[in-house]
Amino acid sequence: MILSNDRNHLLSPLGAKITLAVLLLVAVLVPLLNLSVPPGSAFHVPTYVVSLLGKYLCFAMLALSVDLIWGFCGILSLGHGAFFALGGYAMGMYLMRQIGDRGVYGNPILPDFMVFLNWKELPWYWYGFDAFPFALLMVLLVPGLLALVFGWFAFRSRVTGVYLSIITQAMTFALLLAFFRNDMGFGGNNGLTDFKDLLGFDLQDDGTRAALFVATAVMLVLAYLLCRWIIGSKVGRVLIAIRDAESRTRFLGYRVEYYKLFVFTVSAMLAGIAGALYVPQVGIINPSEFSPANSIEIVIWVAVGGRGYLHGAILGAILVNYAKTYLTGAAPDIWLFFLGGLFIAVTVLLPKGIVGSLDQLRGRLPGGFKPKAQAKVQEMPGE
Amino acid sequence: MSEAPVREVMIQSEAEPLEPAAAPHPAADTILYMDGVTVSFDGFKALNNLSLYVKEGELRAIIGPNGAGKTTMMDVITGKTRPDSGEVFFDGGIDLTKLDEAAIANLGIGRKFQKPTVFESQSVFNNLELAQKGRRDVFTGLFARLSGEQRDHIGRVLERIALTDHVGRLAGNLSHGQKQWLEIGMLLMQDPELLLVDEPAAGMTDAETAKTAEMLQEIARDHSVVVVEHDMEFIKALNCHVTVLHEGSVLAEGSLESVQNNQHVIEVYLGR
Ligand SMILES: Nc1ncnc2c1ncn2[C@@H]1O[C@H](COP(=O)(O)OP(=O)(O)O)[C@@H](O)[C@H]1O
Ligand SMILES: [Mg+2]
């Protein structure tokens, strides 16, 4: 008789398979319908929709990063928008340097806003951003290092629960104020914008837009697989143990702070990648991305989709943002009320979110496939 | 068990050949040495100059009325609470007051809590796997796969705690008694040198209690065990040395019989 680990039902292969299949299908279909179907056809997907969908997928990745720490380790970060924005700024800096002398002031080195501020030379921290690989490295390193340092202090001092949430809010708020300042050298209030091209491809071009969309979908799939791999490993089981009974986990000899630090840093880097993919598709990054309300919104996406499922976060982000697009167009005044109401409704009526409720329903169906929370005790010859 | 003497020799050979004359050092075969330990919460002394010595391989029962400081004593040993004063040494010369929970756990001290604490949203199997002795770092955890030997170990423990048929159930769905056993099983997976067991029979039926006593006696054959319990029948079944705690210090020590006939103990238990 061979005992084996259960496939935790949180990772129910069905939900995972559907998610992957849909994402891959979309990654192929959307660019195809955009580029190969003529604009007159009913099946044509206009370019603005491609970019809109790309934006949703970036948000989905951001939500995924929050679910990794909140759903599986109980770390409720209300500052994840900061990591997203930092990744976005790193990409924005690359895009600014790509403009070269095509800016309004025609300065080959300095971005327009620096010329406008009468700066004579490029600040040292802008060096290297003309090289794409360097920018990519920074997309990962800047959010990752911030998370590492921040987490080191927070987790070592055993800051948990509401207190941790509050200090993450404070972190993103501090960054918001900092990035607003002109002398920080990130374009102040206006942020970075007027991008021209990426790796030599025109950002206004349909092909570039479609490629960015595909890149986003592929990165989301990879991020999802990475999260699933972590959660499916023993580390995932330790994280869940920390979430459910932190001090018990310590008494088993696990260094809780290192596990938290690991997953928090990975999560921040995923958020950074999401931000980097977001910026070329929306064409701007400014300090409002650091606003505390943004970070709270991410948590709502995850709660709506279902915390602790990974694909729940993806679903929640896409649905809520679709509603946002629709409502801010149809009735801009009620969006915030809607968001607040949605959060309350989900907390009260669907505490496990959409995916969680479906999962429960499936368990109750007579003869239906019960979520297998059971470890398999397999009879296997040899091995 | 077999490692312990080796470690002693190493400690001694690393130090001077002569016994260090400084603090009154615990004897070499003392697995747990507490001397003059005091813990106060807002002026109230939960432990008051408590001294307790447990020999290697011993099974020791600790009894005492509610609030006597039994759980606090375990908190001190496992690093959850720092004593205001006093010494706590493990396995000869290791000063526990300087270490944190994880470090103490990794030294080989396992703990079962008064209120059963298992990982409710994970299966019985996973609970045991998490407790299993082995490397605890993140990197190892990412790539860890259970070896055949480790699976066998889990299988053996499952049998010992009578949960083989429940291996796949979520720990949160077990009965109260089964949770207590699972926690004992987790201790076995850790394979610590010293087990601290806080009220294992609380809330159990008589049959479960008897079975638990049996389990602990079996465990005590190759581990040092300290058991806190209220239930006199249970203590009787353990058939071991008993320490009575009262208001944070030791009131009496000896066989259950001698302790039960002790005048002070009778006063504390019956006098109020
Ligand atoms: N964290 C704490 N803060 C304040 N008082 C405490 C704390 N922990 C324990 N106590 C008090 O210390 C005394 C001993 O408690 P405890 O060790 O739990 O007793 P026992 O386990 O023997 O029933 C009790 O009076 C309890 O109220
Ligand atoms: Mg107690």
mmCIF file with all atom_site columns, N, CA and C in Angstrom, chain B residues 148-207:
data_model
loop_
_atom_site.group_PDB
_atom_site.id
_atom_site.type_symbol
_atom_site.label_atom_id
_atom_site.label_alt_id
_atom_site.label_comp_id
_atom_site.label_asym_id
_atom_site.label_entity_id
_atom_site.label_seq_id
_atom_site.pdbx_PDB_ins_code
_atom_site.Cartn_x
_atom_site.Cartn_y
_atom_site.Cartn_z
_atom_site.occupancy
_atom_site.B_iso_or_equiv
_atom_site.pdbx_formal_charge
_atom_site.auth_seq_id
_atom_site.auth_comp_id
_atom_site.auth_asym_id
_atom_site.auth_atom_id
_atom_site.pdbx_PDB_model_num
ATOM 1   N N  . GLY B 1 148 ? 10.170  6.465  0.137  1.00 0.00 ? 148 GLY B N  1
ATOM 2   C CA . GLY B 1 148 ? 9.445   5.276  0.581  1.00 0.00 ? 148 GLY B CA 1
ATOM 3   C C  . GLY B 1 148 ? 9.535   5.123  2.088  1.00 0.00 ? 148 GLY B C  1
ATOM 4   N N  . GLU B 1 149 ? 10.713  5.371  2.612  1.00 0.00 ? 149 GLU B N  1
ATOM 5   C CA . GLU B 1 149 ? 10.930  5.256  4.063  1.00 0.00 ? 149 GLU B CA 1
ATOM 6   C C  . GLU B 1 149 ? 10.025  6.239  4.809  1.00 0.00 ? 149 GLU B C  1
ATOM 7   N N  . GLN B 1 150 ? 9.923   7.461  4.255  1.00 0.00 ? 150 GLN B N  1
ATOM 8   C CA . GLN B 1 150 ? 9.081   8.459  4.926  1.00 0.00 ? 150 GLN B CA 1
ATOM 9   C C  . GLN B 1 150 ? 7.609   8.054  4.897  1.00 0.00 ? 150 GLN B C  1
ATOM 10  N N  . ARG B 1 151 ? 7.179   7.498  3.751  1.00 0.00 ? 151 ARG B N  1
ATOM 11  C CA . ARG B 1 151 ? 5.797   7.016  3.673  1.00 0.00 ? 151 ARG B CA 1
ATOM 12  C C  . ARG B 1 151 ? 5.539   5.913  4.684  1.00 0.00 ? 151 ARG B C  1
ATOM 13  N N  . ASP B 1 152 ? 6.512   5.017  4.797  1.00 0.00 ? 152 ASP B N  1
ATOM 14  C CA . ASP B 1 152 ? 6.358   3.929  5.753  1.00 0.00 ? 152 ASP B CA 1
ATOM 15  C C  . ASP B 1 152 ? 6.228   4.474  7.165  1.00 0.00 ? 152 ASP B C  1
ATOM 16  N N  . HIS B 1 153 ? 7.053   5.476  7.449  1.00 0.00 ? 153 HIS B N  1
ATOM 17  C CA . HIS B 1 153 ? 7.022   6.103  8.770  1.00 0.00 ? 153 HIS B CA 1
ATOM 18  C C  . HIS B 1 153 ? 5.612   6.650  9.057  1.00 0.00 ? 153 HIS B C  1
ATOM 19  N N  . ILE B 1 154 ? 5.067   7.361  8.059  1.00 0.00 ? 154 ILE B N  1
ATOM 20  C CA . ILE B 1 154 ? 3.712   7.901  8.221  1.00 0.00 ? 154 ILE B CA 1
ATOM 21  C C  . ILE B 1 154 ? 2.725   6.756  8.429  1.00 0.00 ? 154 ILE B C  1
ATOM 22  N N  . GLY B 1 155 ? 2.904   5.692  7.657  1.00 0.00 ? 155 GLY B N  1
ATOM 23  C CA . GLY B 1 155 ? 2.020   4.543  7.787  1.00 0.00 ? 155 GLY B CA 1
ATOM 24  C C  . GLY B 1 155 ? 2.072   3.935  9.183  1.00 0.00 ? 155 GLY B C  1
ATOM 25  N N  . ARG B 1 156 ? 3.283   3.818  9.716  1.00 0.00 ? 156 ARG B N  1
ATOM 26  C CA . ARG B 1 156 ? 3.433   3.234  11.060 1.00 0.00 ? 156 ARG B CA 1
ATOM 27  C C  . ARG B 1 156 ? 2.754   4.108  12.110 1.00 0.00 ? 156 ARG B C  1
ATOM 28  N N  . VAL B 1 157 ? 2.969   5.412  11.987 1.00 0.00 ? 157 VAL B N  1
ATOM 29  C CA . VAL B 1 157 ? 2.366   6.321  12.968 1.00 0.00 ? 157 VAL B CA 1
ATOM 30  C C  . VAL B 1 157 ? 0.847   6.283  12.867 1.00 0.00 ? 157 VAL B C  1
ATOM 31  N N  . LEU B 1 158 ? 0.349   6.239  11.638 1.00 0.00 ? 158 LEU B N  1
ATOM 32  C CA . LEU B 1 158 ? -1.106  6.160  11.455 1.00 0.00 ? 158 LEU B CA 1
ATOM 33  C C  . LEU B 1 158 ? -1.679  4.974  12.219 1.00 0.00 ? 158 LEU B C  1
ATOM 34  N N  . GLU B 1 159 ? -0.968  3.872  12.159 1.00 0.00 ? 159 GLU B N  1
ATOM 35  C CA . GLU B 1 159 ? -1.449  2.701  12.870 1.00 0.00 ? 159 GLU B CA 1
ATOM 36  C C  . GLU B 1 159 ? -1.407  2.905  14.375 1.00 0.00 ? 159 GLU B C  1
ATOM 37  N N  . ARG B 1 160 ? -0.324  3.514  14.820 1.00 0.00 ? 160 ARG B N  1
ATOM 38  C CA . ARG B 1 160 ? -0.142  3.729  16.253 1.00 0.00 ? 160 ARG B CA 1
ATOM 39  C C  . ARG B 1 160 ? -1.236  4.628  16.828 1.00 0.00 ? 160 ARG B C  1
ATOM 40  N N  . ILE B 1 161 ? -1.717  5.577  16.032 1.00 0.00 ? 161 ILE B N  1
ATOM 41  C CA . ILE B 1 161 ? -2.737  6.490  16.548 1.00 0.00 ? 161 ILE B CA 1
ATOM 42  C C  . ILE B 1 161 ? -4.122  6.113  16.043 1.00 0.00 ? 161 ILE B C  1
ATOM 43  N N  . ALA B 1 162 ? -4.230  4.931  15.479 1.00 0.00 ? 162 ALA B N  1
ATOM 44  C CA . ALA B 1 162 ? -5.526  4.374  15.064 1.00 0.00 ? 162 ALA B CA 1
ATOM 45  C C  . ALA B 1 162 ? -6.264  5.259  14.071 1.00 0.00 ? 162 ALA B C  1
ATOM 46  N N  . LEU B 1 163 ? -5.533  5.873  13.144 1.00 0.00 ? 163 LEU B N  1
ATOM 47  C CA . LEU B 1 163 ? -6.201  6.729  12.161 1.00 0.00 ? 163 LEU B CA 1
ATOM 48  C C  . LEU B 1 163 ? -5.954  6.260  10.733 1.00 0.00 ? 163 LEU B C  1
ATOM 49  N N  . THR B 1 164 ? -5.488  5.035  10.578 1.00 0.00 ? 164 THR B N  1
ATOM 50  C CA . THR B 1 164 ? -5.179  4.549  9.236  1.00 0.00 ? 164 THR B CA 1
ATOM 51  C C  . THR B 1 164 ? -6.377  4.688  8.300  1.00 0.00 ? 164 THR B C  1
ATOM 52  N N  . ASP B 1 165 ? -7.551  4.400  8.827  1.00 0.00 ? 165 ASP B N  1
ATOM 53  C CA . ASP B 1 165 ? -8.741  4.455  7.969  1.00 0.00 ? 165 ASP B CA 1
ATOM 54  C C  . ASP B 1 165 ? -9.202  5.879  7.692  1.00 0.00 ? 165 ASP B C  1
ATOM 55  N N  . HIS B 1 166 ? -8.579  6.843  8.351  1.00 0.00 ? 166 HIS B N  1
ATOM 56  C CA . HIS B 1 166 ? -9.024  8.228  8.186  1.00 0.00 ? 166 HIS B CA 1
ATOM 57  C C  . HIS B 1 166 ? -7.966  9.071  7.490  1.00 0.00 ? 166 HIS B C  1
ATOM 58  N N  . VAL B 1 167 ? -6.998  8.418  6.884  1.00 0.00 ? 167 VAL B N  1
ATOM 59  C CA . VAL B 1 167 ? -5.819  9.121  6.371  1.00 0.00 ? 167 VAL B CA 1
ATOM 60  C C  . VAL B 1 167 ? -6.162  10.279 5.440  1.00 0.00 ? 167 VAL B C  1
ATOM 61  N N  . GLY B 1 168 ? -7.244  10.119 4.667  1.00 0.00 ? 168 GLY B N  1
ATOM 62  C CA . GLY B 1 168 ? -7.559  11.137 3.676  1.00 0.00 ? 168 GLY B CA 1
ATOM 63  C C  . GLY B 1 168 ? -8.535  12.185 4.154  1.00 0.00 ? 168 GLY B C  1
ATOM 64  N N  . ARG B 1 169 ? -9.056  12.017 5.361  1.00 0.00 ? 169 ARG B N  1
ATOM 65  C CA . ARG B 1 169 ? -10.039 13.003 5.822  1.00 0.00 ? 169 ARG B CA 1
ATOM 66  C C  . ARG B 1 169 ? -9.369  14.299 6.218  1.00 0.00 ? 169 ARG B C  1
ATOM 67  N N  . LEU B 1 170 ? -10.128 15.386 6.093  1.00 0.00 ? 170 LEU B N  1
ATOM 68  C CA . LEU B 1 170 ? -9.612  16.648 6.590  1.00 0.00 ? 170 LEU B CA 1
ATOM 69  C C  . LEU B 1 170 ? -9.558  16.575 8.111  1.00 0.00 ? 170 LEU B C  1
ATOM 70  N N  . ALA B 1 171 ? -8.466  17.088 8.662  1.00 0.00 ? 171 ALA B N  1
ATOM 71  C CA . ALA B 1 171 ? -8.292  16.999 10.107 1.00 0.00 ? 171 ALA B CA 1
ATOM 72  C C  . ALA B 1 171 ? -9.438  17.694 10.836 1.00 0.00 ? 171 ALA B C  1
ATOM 73  N N  . GLY B 1 172 ? -9.978  18.741 10.225 1.00 0.00 ? 172 GLY B N  1
ATOM 74  C CA . GLY B 1 172 ? -11.073 19.471 10.851 1.00 0.00 ? 172 GLY B CA 1
ATOM 75  C C  . GLY B 1 172 ? -12.338 18.644 10.994 1.00 0.00 ? 172 GLY B C  1
ATOM 76  N N  . ASN B 1 173 ? -12.451 17.566 10.207 1.00 0.00 ? 173 ASN B N  1
ATOM 77  C CA . ASN B 1 173 ? -13.653 16.736 10.276 1.00 0.00 ? 173 ASN B CA 1
ATOM 78  C C  . ASN B 1 173 ? -13.527 15.569 11.256 1.00 0.00 ? 173 ASN B C  1
ATOM 79  N N  . LEU B 1 174 ? -12.398 15.454 11.910 1.00 0.00 ? 174 LEU B N  1
ATOM 80  C CA . LEU B 1 174 ? -12.215 14.356 12.859 1.00 0.00 ? 174 LEU B CA 1
ATOM 81  C C  . LEU B 1 174 ? -12.958 14.662 14.153 1.00 0.00 ? 174 LEU B C  1
ATOM 82  N N  . SER B 1 175 ? -13.219 13.609 14.929 1.00 0.00 ? 175 SER B N  1
ATOM 83  C CA . SER B 1 175 ? -13.824 13.820 16.244 1.00 0.00 ? 175 SER B CA 1
ATOM 84  C C  . SER B 1 175 ? -12.773 14.431 17.162 1.00 0.00 ? 175 SER B C  1
ATOM 85  N N  . HIS B 1 176 ? -13.247 14.951 18.276 1.00 0.00 ? 176 HIS B N  1
ATOM 86  C CA . HIS B 1 176 ? -12.331 15.599 19.218 1.00 0.00 ? 176 HIS B CA 1
ATOM 87  C C  . HIS B 1 176 ? -11.201 14.661 19.638 1.00 0.00 ? 176 HIS B C  1
ATOM 88  N N  . GLY B 1 177 ? -11.584 13.423 19.981 1.00 0.00 ? 177 GLY B N  1
ATOM 89  C CA . GLY B 1 177 ? -10.587 12.459 20.419 1.00 0.00 ? 177 GLY B CA 1
ATOM 90  C C  . GLY B 1 177 ? -9.581  12.143 19.316 1.00 0.00 ? 177 GLY B C  1
ATOM 91  N N  . GLN B 1 178 ? -10.105 12.013 18.088 1.00 0.00 ? 178 GLN B N  1
ATOM 92  C CA . GLN B 1 178 ? -9.205  11.714 16.962 1.00 0.00 ? 178 GLN B CA 1
ATOM 93  C C  . GLN B 1 178 ? -8.222  12.851 16.714 1.00 0.00 ? 178 GLN B C  1
ATOM 94  N N  . LYS B 1 179 ? -8.694  14.080 16.924 1.00 0.00 ? 179 LYS B N  1
ATOM 95  C CA . LYS B 1 179 ? -7.778  15.213 16.757 1.00 0.00 ? 179 LYS B CA 1
ATOM 96  C C  . LYS B 1 179 ? -6.646  15.147 17.768 1.00 0.00 ? 179 LYS B C  1
ATOM 97  N N  . GLN B 1 180 ? -7.012  14.783 19.013 1.00 0.00 ? 180 GLN B N  1
ATOM 98  C CA . GLN B 1 180 ? -5.976  14.657 20.042 1.00 0.00 ? 180 GLN B CA 1
ATOM 99  C C  . GLN B 1 180 ? -4.958  13.599 19.617 1.00 0.00 ? 180 GLN B C  1
ATOM 100 N N  . TRP B 1 181 ? -5.460  12.509 19.059 1.00 0.00 ? 181 TRP B N  1
ATOM 101 C CA . TRP B 1 181 ? -4.540  11.446 18.628 1.00 0.00 ? 181 TRP B CA 1
ATOM 102 C C  . TRP B 1 181 ? -3.696  11.900 17.454 1.00 0.00 ? 181 TRP B C  1
ATOM 103 N N  . LEU B 1 182 ? -4.335  12.616 16.555 1.00 0.00 ? 182 LEU B N  1
ATOM 104 C CA . LEU B 1 182 ? -3.558  13.105 15.412 1.00 0.00 ? 182 LEU B CA 1
ATOM 105 C C  . LEU B 1 182 ? -2.418  13.988 15.915 1.00 0.00 ? 182 LEU B C  1
ATOM 106 N N  . GLU B 1 183 ? -2.721  14.783 16.921 1.00 0.00 ? 183 GLU B N  1
ATOM 107 C CA . GLU B 1 183 ? -1.663  15.645 17.435 1.00 0.00 ? 183 GLU B CA 1
ATOM 108 C C  . GLU B 1 183 ? -0.548  14.833 18.079 1.00 0.00 ? 183 GLU B C  1
ATOM 109 N N  . ILE B 1 184 ? -0.934  13.769 18.743 1.00 0.00 ? 184 ILE B N  1
ATOM 110 C CA . ILE B 1 184 ? 0.093   12.882 19.296 1.00 0.00 ? 184 ILE B CA 1
ATOM 111 C C  . ILE B 1 184 ? 0.891   12.253 18.154 1.00 0.00 ? 184 ILE B C  1
ATOM 112 N N  . GLY B 1 185 ? 0.171   11.895 17.084 1.00 0.00 ? 185 GLY B N  1
ATOM 113 C CA . GLY B 1 185 ? 0.846   11.343 15.905 1.00 0.00 ? 185 GLY B CA 1
ATOM 114 C C  . GLY B 1 185 ? 1.828   12.335 15.304 1.00 0.00 ? 185 GLY B C  1
ATOM 115 N N  . MET B 1 186 ? 1.443   13.600 15.297 1.00 0.00 ? 186 MET B N  1
ATOM 116 C CA . MET B 1 186 ? 2.355   14.620 14.767 1.00 0.00 ? 186 MET B CA 1
ATOM 117 C C  . MET B 1 186 ? 3.618   14.693 15.611 1.00 0.00 ? 186 MET B C  1
ATOM 118 N N  . LEU B 1 187 ? 3.437   14.528 16.926 1.00 0.00 ? 187 LEU B N  1
ATOM 119 C CA . LEU B 1 187 ? 4.612   14.503 17.801 1.00 0.00 ? 187 LEU B CA 1
ATOM 120 C C  . LEU B 1 187 ? 5.514   13.325 17.441 1.00 0.00 ? 187 LEU B C  1
ATOM 121 N N  . LEU B 1 188 ? 4.877   12.191 17.161 1.00 0.00 ? 188 LEU B N  1
ATOM 122 C CA . LEU B 1 188 ? 5.673   11.010 16.811 1.00 0.00 ? 188 LEU B CA 1
ATOM 123 C C  . LEU B 1 188 ? 6.436   11.229 15.512 1.00 0.00 ? 188 LEU B C  1
ATOM 124 N N  . MET B 1 189 ? 5.802   11.931 14.564 1.00 0.00 ? 189 MET B N  1
ATOM 125 C CA . MET B 1 189 ? 6.473   12.199 13.292 1.00 0.00 ? 189 MET B CA 1
ATOM 126 C C  . MET B 1 189 ? 7.697   13.082 13.510 1.00 0.00 ? 189 MET B C  1
ATOM 127 N N  . GLN B 1 190 ? 7.556   14.017 14.443 1.00 0.00 ? 190 GLN B N  1
ATOM 128 C CA . GLN B 1 190 ? 8.681   14.907 14.756 1.00 0.00 ? 190 GLN B CA 1
ATOM 129 C C  . GLN B 1 190 ? 9.815   14.131 15.396 1.00 0.00 ? 190 GLN B C  1
ATOM 130 N N  . ASP B 1 191 ? 9.427   13.031 16.060 1.00 0.00 ? 191 ASP B N  1
ATOM 131 C CA . ASP B 1 191 ? 10.378  12.185 16.754 1.00 0.00 ? 191 ASP B CA 1
ATOM 132 C C  . ASP B 1 191 ? 11.300  13.001 17.651 1.00 0.00 ? 191 ASP B C  1
ATOM 133 N N  . PRO B 1 192 ? 10.715  13.796 18.539 1.00 0.00 ? 192 PRO B N  1
ATOM 134 C CA . PRO B 1 192 ? 11.547  14.640 19.394 1.00 0.00 ? 192 PRO B CA 1
ATOM 135 C C  . PRO B 1 192 ? 12.137  13.837 20.535 1.00 0.00 ? 192 PRO B C  1
ATOM 136 N N  . GLU B 1 193 ? 13.169  14.374 21.170 1.00 0.00 ? 193 GLU B N  1
ATOM 137 C CA . GLU B 1 193 ? 13.726  13.704 22.336 1.00 0.00 ? 193 GLU B CA 1
ATOM 138 C C  . GLU B 1 193 ? 12.808  13.858 23.524 1.00 0.00 ? 193 GLU B C  1
ATOM 139 N N  . LEU B 1 194 ? 12.169  15.024 23.579 1.00 0.00 ? 194 LEU B N  1
ATOM 140 C CA . LEU B 1 194 ? 11.293  15.322 24.710 1.00 0.00 ? 194 LEU B CA 1
ATOM 141 C C  . LEU B 1 194 ? 9.920   15.720 24.198 1.00 0.00 ? 194 LEU B C  1
ATOM 142 N N  . LEU B 1 195 ? 8.895   15.062 24.719 1.00 0.00 ? 195 LEU B N  1
ATOM 143 C CA . LEU B 1 195 ? 7.528   15.403 24.328 1.00 0.00 ? 195 LEU B CA 1
ATOM 144 C C  . LEU B 1 195 ? 6.817   16.071 25.494 1.00 0.00 ? 195 LEU B C  1
ATOM 145 N N  . LEU B 1 196 ? 6.172   17.184 25.211 1.00 0.00 ? 196 LEU B N  1
ATOM 146 C CA . LEU B 1 196 ? 5.367   17.855 26.218 1.00 0.00 ? 196 LEU B CA 1
ATOM 147 C C  . LEU B 1 196 ? 3.916   17.714 25.799 1.00 0.00 ? 196 LEU B C  1
ATOM 148 N N  . VAL B 1 197 ? 3.125   17.093 26.653 1.00 0.00 ? 197 VAL B N  1
ATOM 149 C CA . VAL B 1 197 ? 1.760   16.765 26.263 1.00 0.00 ? 197 VAL B CA 1
ATOM 150 C C  . VAL B 1 197 ? 0.804   17.418 27.256 1.00 0.00 ? 197 VAL B C  1
ATOM 151 N N  . ASP B 1 198 ? 0.021   18.374 26.773 1.00 0.00 ? 198 ASP B N  1
ATOM 152 C CA . ASP B 1 198 ? -0.846  19.152 27.663 1.00 0.00 ? 198 ASP B CA 1
ATOM 153 C C  . ASP B 1 198 ? -2.273  18.612 27.612 1.00 0.00 ? 198 ASP B C  1
ATOM 154 N N  . GLU B 1 199 ? -2.712  18.031 28.694 1.00 0.00 ? 199 GLU B N  1
ATOM 155 C CA . GLU B 1 199 ? -4.073  17.522 28.869 1.00 0.00 ? 199 GLU B CA 1
ATOM 156 C C  . GLU B 1 199 ? -4.586  16.727 27.673 1.00 0.00 ? 199 GLU B C  1
ATOM 157 N N  . PRO B 1 200 ? -3.950  15.609 27.382 1.00 0.00 ? 200 PRO B N  1
ATOM 158 C CA . PRO B 1 200 ? -4.326  14.837 26.193 1.00 0.00 ? 200 PRO B CA 1
ATOM 159 C C  . PRO B 1 200 ? -5.691  14.180 26.336 1.00 0.00 ? 200 PRO B C  1
ATOM 160 N N  . ALA B 1 201 ? -6.157  13.987 27.559 1.00 0.00 ? 201 ALA B N  1
ATOM 161 C CA . ALA B 1 201 ? -7.403  13.246 27.727 1.00 0.00 ? 201 ALA B CA 1
ATOM 162 C C  . ALA B 1 201 ? -8.600  14.162 27.932 1.00 0.00 ? 201 ALA B C  1
ATOM 163 N N  . ALA B 1 202 ? -8.354  15.483 27.891 1.00 0.00 ? 202 ALA B N  1
ATOM 164 C CA . ALA B 1 202 ? -9.467  16.401 28.125 1.00 0.00 ? 202 ALA B CA 1
ATOM 165 C C  . ALA B 1 202 ? -10.565 16.175 27.096 1.00 0.00 ? 202 ALA B C  1
ATOM 166 N N  . GLY B 1 203 ? -11.785 16.021 27.580 1.00 0.00 ? 203 GLY B N  1
ATOM 167 C CA . GLY B 1 203 ? -12.925 15.884 26.677 1.00 0.00 ? 203 GLY B CA 1
ATOM 168 C C  . GLY B 1 203 ? -13.040 14.535 26.004 1.00 0.00 ? 203 GLY B C  1
ATOM 169 N N  . MET B 1 204 ? -12.300 13.554 26.503 1.00 0.00 ? 204 MET B N  1
ATOM 170 C CA . MET B 1 204 ? -12.369 12.229 25.871 1.00 0.00 ? 204 MET B CA 1
ATOM 171 C C  . MET B 1 204 ? -13.327 11.309 26.624 1.00 0.00 ? 204 MET B C  1
ATOM 172 N N  . THR B 1 205 ? -13.850 10.327 25.919 1.00 0.00 ? 205 THR B N  1
ATOM 173 C CA . THR B 1 205 ? -14.645 9.298  26.585 1.00 0.00 ? 205 THR B CA 1
ATOM 174 C C  . THR B 1 205 ? -13.701 8.396  27.365 1.00 0.00 ? 205 THR B C  1
ATOM 175 N N  . ASP B 1 206 ? -14.258 7.560  28.251 1.00 0.00 ? 206 ASP B N  1
ATOM 176 C CA . ASP B 1 206 ? -13.405 6.689  29.062 1.00 0.00 ? 206 ASP B CA 1
ATOM 177 C C  . ASP B 1 206 ? -12.574 5.758  28.196 1.00 0.00 ? 206 ASP B C  1
ATOM 178 N N  . ALA B 1 207 ? -13.215 5.221  27.181 1.00 0.00 ? 207 ALA B N  1
ATOM 179 C CA . ALA B 1 207 ? -12.488 4.294  26.307 1.00 0.00 ? 207 ALA B CA 1
ATOM 180 C C  . ALA B 1 207 ? -11.343 5.010  25.601 1.00 0.00 ? 207 ALA B C  1
#
